[in-house]
Short mmCIF file of C-alpha atoms and ligand atoms in Angstrom, two decimals:
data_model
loop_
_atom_site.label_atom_id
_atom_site.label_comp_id
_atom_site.label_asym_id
_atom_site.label_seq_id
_atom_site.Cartn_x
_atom_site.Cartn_y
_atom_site.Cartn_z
CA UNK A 7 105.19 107.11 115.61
CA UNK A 8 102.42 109.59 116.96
CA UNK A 9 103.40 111.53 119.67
CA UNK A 10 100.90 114.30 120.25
CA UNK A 11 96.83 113.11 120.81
CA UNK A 12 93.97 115.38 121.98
CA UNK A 13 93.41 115.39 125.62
CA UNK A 14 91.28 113.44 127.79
CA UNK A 15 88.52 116.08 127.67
CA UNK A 16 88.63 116.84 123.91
CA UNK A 17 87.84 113.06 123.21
CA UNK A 18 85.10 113.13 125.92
CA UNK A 19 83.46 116.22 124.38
CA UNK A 20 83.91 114.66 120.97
CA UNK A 21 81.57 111.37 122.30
CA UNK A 22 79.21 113.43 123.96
CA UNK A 23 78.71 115.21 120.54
CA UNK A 24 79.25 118.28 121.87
CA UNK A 25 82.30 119.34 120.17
CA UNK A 26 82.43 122.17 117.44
CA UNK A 27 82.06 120.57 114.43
CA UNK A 28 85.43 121.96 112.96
CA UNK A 29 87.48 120.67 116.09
CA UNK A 30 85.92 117.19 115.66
CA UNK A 31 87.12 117.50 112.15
CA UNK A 32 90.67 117.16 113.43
CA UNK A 33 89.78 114.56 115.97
CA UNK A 34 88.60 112.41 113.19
CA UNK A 35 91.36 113.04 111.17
CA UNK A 36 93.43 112.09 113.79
CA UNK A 37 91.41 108.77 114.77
CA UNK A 38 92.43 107.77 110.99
CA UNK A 39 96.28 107.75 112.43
CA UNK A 40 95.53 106.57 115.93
CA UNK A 41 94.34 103.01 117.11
CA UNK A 42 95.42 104.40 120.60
CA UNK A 43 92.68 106.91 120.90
CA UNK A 44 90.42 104.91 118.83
CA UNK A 45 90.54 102.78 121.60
CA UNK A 46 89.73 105.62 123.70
CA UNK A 47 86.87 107.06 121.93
CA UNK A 48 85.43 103.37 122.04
CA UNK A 49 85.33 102.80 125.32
CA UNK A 50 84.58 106.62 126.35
CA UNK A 51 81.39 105.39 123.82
CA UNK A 52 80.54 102.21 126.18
CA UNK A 53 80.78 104.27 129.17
CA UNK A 54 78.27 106.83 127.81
CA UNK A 55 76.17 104.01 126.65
CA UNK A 56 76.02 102.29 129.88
CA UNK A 57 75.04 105.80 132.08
CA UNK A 58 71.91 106.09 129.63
CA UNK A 59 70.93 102.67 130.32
CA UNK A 60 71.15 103.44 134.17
CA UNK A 61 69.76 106.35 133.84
CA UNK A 62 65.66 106.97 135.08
CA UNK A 63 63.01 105.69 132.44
CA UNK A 64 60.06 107.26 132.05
CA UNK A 65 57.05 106.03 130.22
CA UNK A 66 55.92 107.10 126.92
CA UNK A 67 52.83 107.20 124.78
CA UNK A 68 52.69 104.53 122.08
CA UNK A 69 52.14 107.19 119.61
CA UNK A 70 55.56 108.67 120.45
CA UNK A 71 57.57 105.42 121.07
CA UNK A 72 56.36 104.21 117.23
CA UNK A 73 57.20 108.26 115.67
CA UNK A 74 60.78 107.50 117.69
CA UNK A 75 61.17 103.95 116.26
CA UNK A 76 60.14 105.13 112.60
CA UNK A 77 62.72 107.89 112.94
CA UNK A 78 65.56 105.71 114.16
CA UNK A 79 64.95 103.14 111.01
CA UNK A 80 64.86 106.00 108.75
CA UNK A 81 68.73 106.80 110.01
CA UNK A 82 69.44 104.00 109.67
CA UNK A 83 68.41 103.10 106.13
CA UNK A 84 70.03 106.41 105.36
CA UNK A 85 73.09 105.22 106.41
CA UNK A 86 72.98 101.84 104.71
CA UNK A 87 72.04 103.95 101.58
CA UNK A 88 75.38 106.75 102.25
CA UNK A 89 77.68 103.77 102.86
CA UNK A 90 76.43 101.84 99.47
CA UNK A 91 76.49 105.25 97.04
CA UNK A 92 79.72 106.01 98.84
CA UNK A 93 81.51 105.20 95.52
CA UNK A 94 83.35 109.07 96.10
CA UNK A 95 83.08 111.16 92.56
CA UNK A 96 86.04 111.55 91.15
CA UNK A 97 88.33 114.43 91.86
CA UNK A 98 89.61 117.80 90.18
CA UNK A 99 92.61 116.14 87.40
CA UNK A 100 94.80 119.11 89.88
CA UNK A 101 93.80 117.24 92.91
CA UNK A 102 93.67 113.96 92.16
CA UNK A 103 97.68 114.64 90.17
CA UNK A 104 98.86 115.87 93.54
CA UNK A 105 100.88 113.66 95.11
CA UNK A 106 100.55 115.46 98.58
CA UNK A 107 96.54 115.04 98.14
CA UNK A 108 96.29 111.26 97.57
CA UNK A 109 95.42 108.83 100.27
CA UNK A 110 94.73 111.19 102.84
CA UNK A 111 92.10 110.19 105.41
CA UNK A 112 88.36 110.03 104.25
CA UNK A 113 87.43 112.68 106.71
CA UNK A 114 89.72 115.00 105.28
CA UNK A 115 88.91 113.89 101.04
CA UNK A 116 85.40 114.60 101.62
CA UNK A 117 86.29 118.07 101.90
CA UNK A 118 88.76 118.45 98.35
CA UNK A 119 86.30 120.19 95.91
CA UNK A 120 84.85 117.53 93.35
CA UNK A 121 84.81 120.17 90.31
CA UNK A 122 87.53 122.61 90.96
CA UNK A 123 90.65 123.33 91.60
CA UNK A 124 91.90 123.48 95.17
CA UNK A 125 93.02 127.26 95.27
CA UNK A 126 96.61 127.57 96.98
CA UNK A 127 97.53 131.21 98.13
CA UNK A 128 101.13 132.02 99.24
CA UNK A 129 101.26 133.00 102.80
CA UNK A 130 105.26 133.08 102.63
CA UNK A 131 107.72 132.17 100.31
CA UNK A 132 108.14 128.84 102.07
CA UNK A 133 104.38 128.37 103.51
CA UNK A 134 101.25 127.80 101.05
CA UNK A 135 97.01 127.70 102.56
CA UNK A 136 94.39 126.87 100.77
CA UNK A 137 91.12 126.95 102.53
CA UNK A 138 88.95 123.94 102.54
CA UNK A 139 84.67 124.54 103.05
CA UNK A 140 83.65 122.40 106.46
CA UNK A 141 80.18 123.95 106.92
CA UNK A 142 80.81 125.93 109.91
CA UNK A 143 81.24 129.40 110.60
CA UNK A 144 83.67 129.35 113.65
CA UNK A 145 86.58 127.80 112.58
CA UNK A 146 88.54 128.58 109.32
CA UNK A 147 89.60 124.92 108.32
CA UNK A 148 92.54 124.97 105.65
CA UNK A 149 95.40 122.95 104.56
CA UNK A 150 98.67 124.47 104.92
CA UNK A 151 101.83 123.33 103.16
CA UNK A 152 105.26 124.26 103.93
CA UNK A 153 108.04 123.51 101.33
CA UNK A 154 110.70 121.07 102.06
CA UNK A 155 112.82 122.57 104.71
CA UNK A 156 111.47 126.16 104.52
CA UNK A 157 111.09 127.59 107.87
CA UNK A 158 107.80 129.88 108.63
CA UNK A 159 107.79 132.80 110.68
CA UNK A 160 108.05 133.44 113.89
CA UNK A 161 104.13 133.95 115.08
CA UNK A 162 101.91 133.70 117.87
CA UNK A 163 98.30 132.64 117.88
CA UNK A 164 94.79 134.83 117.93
CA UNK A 165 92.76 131.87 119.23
CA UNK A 166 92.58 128.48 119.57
CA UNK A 167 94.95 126.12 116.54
CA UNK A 168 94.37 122.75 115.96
CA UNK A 169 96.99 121.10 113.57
CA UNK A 170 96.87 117.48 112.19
CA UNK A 171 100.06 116.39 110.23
CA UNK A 172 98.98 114.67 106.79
CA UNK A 173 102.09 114.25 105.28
CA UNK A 174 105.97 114.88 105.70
CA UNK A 175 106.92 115.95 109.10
CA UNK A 176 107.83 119.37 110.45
CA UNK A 177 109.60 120.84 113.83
CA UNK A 178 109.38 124.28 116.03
CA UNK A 179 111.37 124.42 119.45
CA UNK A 180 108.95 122.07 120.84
CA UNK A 181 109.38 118.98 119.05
CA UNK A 182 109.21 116.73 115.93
CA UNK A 183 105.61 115.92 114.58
CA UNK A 184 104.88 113.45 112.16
CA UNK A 185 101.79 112.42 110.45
CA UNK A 186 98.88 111.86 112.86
CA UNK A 187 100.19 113.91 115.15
CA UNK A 188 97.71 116.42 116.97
CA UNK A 189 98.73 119.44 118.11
CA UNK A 190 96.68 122.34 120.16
CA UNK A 191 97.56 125.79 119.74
CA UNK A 192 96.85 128.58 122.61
CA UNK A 193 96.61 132.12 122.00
CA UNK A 194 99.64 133.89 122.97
CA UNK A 195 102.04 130.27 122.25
CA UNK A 196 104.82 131.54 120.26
CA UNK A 197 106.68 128.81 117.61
CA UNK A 198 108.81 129.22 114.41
CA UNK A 199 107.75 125.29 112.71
CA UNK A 200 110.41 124.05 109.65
CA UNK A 201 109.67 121.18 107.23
CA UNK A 202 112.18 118.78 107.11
CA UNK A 203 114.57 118.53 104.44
CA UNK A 204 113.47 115.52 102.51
CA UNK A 205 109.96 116.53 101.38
CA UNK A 206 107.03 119.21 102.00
CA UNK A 207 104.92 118.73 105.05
CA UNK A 208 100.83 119.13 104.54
CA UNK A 209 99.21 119.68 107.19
CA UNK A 210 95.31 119.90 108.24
CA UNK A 211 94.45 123.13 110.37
CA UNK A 212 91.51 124.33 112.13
CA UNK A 213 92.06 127.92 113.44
CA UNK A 214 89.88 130.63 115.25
CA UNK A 215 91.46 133.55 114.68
CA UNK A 216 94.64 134.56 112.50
CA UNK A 217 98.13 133.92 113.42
CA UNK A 218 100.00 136.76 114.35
CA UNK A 219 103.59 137.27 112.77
CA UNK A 220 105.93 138.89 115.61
CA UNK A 221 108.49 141.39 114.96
CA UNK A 222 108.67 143.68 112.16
CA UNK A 223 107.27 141.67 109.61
CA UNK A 224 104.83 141.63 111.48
CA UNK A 225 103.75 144.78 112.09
CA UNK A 226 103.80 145.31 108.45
CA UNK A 227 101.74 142.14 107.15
CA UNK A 228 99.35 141.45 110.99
CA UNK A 229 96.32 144.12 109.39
CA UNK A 230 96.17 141.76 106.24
CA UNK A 231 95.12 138.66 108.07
CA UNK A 232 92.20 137.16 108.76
CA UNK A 233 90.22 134.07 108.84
CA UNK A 234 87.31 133.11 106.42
CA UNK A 235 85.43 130.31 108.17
CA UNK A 236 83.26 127.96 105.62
ZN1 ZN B 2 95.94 109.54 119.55
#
């Protein structure tokens, strides 16, 4: 059961579209888990709708109201069009073998690579990132993978860390999060998360700087990290 949602103002920034792209990202992904904050985000939409209705008209120039009109129906015949062709091509034979990579939400499969492997570097012995291209330059958006019951280490945070769980479930001194569950990183939070025993936990990150390992380790590995936002 999901635990852990974005706040009030995250999904109130998210309907008035003016979230970073990468953050909304994650608030889709989560949406795919949540019917709670669906229901949110719907109603937050009918409020919004309603204070543009009430809001002051002002007249227009036929010439604009029919370049407006055309513009809307052209949308929307896109969108007809996206939703028909939206037959997805077929995925990487690596990707689409990967049991932790099937039936994850749509959001989230839109961003595998179609004709190429996803490319998995070891962070730690028990932690694995590959980066994932989102089409922003703020956020570095990966997936990161920890190995059934490996712990990671100890580290802090740069900047701001949003994590959905996609599969498995993992734990730090704060809690037990399962899949769906959002969780916001701070700079400065400290936490030490461990996979649970039964299988690897995949989850979907969105992160603005690098972590930073504490202690020794990290004072040895810290220079060598960085983000790559795509
Ligand atoms: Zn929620």
């Amino acid at each position: 059961m999901i635990k852990h949602h974005p706040d009030h103002n995250l999904l109130t920034e998210y309907c008035a579209g003016t979230l970073d792209w990468a953050l909304c990202l994650g608030i889709t992904t989560h949406l795919h888990f949540c019917s709670e904050c669906r229901n949110t985000v719907a109603h937050l939409n009918s409020i919004g709708g309603s204070l543009l209705a009430q809001g002051p008209q002002e007249q227009v120039s036929q010439d604009v109201f029919t370049n407006l009109m055309a513009q809307i129906q052209a949308r929307e015949t896109a969108a007809v069009e996206f939703v028909a062709q939206s037959t997805e091509p077929p995925l990487h034979p690596s990707i689409s073998k990967d049991r932790m990579l099937t039936n994850l939400p749509k959001v989230v499969r839109k961003l595998l690579p179609k004709d190429k492997a996803l490319r998995w570097q070891t962070v730690s012995p028990n932690l694995k990132m590959a980066r994932l291209t989102a089409g922003q330059d703020k956020y570095e958006v990966a997936f990161h993978r920890i190995c059934s019951g490996g712990k990671v280490a100890q580290h802090d945070h740069g900047g701001l860390e949003v994590t959905v769980v996609l599969k498995g479930s993992f734990s730090d001194g704060d809690g037990i999060y399962t899949p769906g569950d959002f969780l916001v990183r701070q700079p400065g939070e400290v936490h030490r998360p461990t996979a649970a025993q039964n299988e690897d936990c995949l989850c979907f990150s969105i992160c603005e700087a690098p972590v930073r390992l504490t202690g020794l380790l990290g004072r040895l590995v810290n220079p060598f990290l960085s983000v790559k936002p795509a």
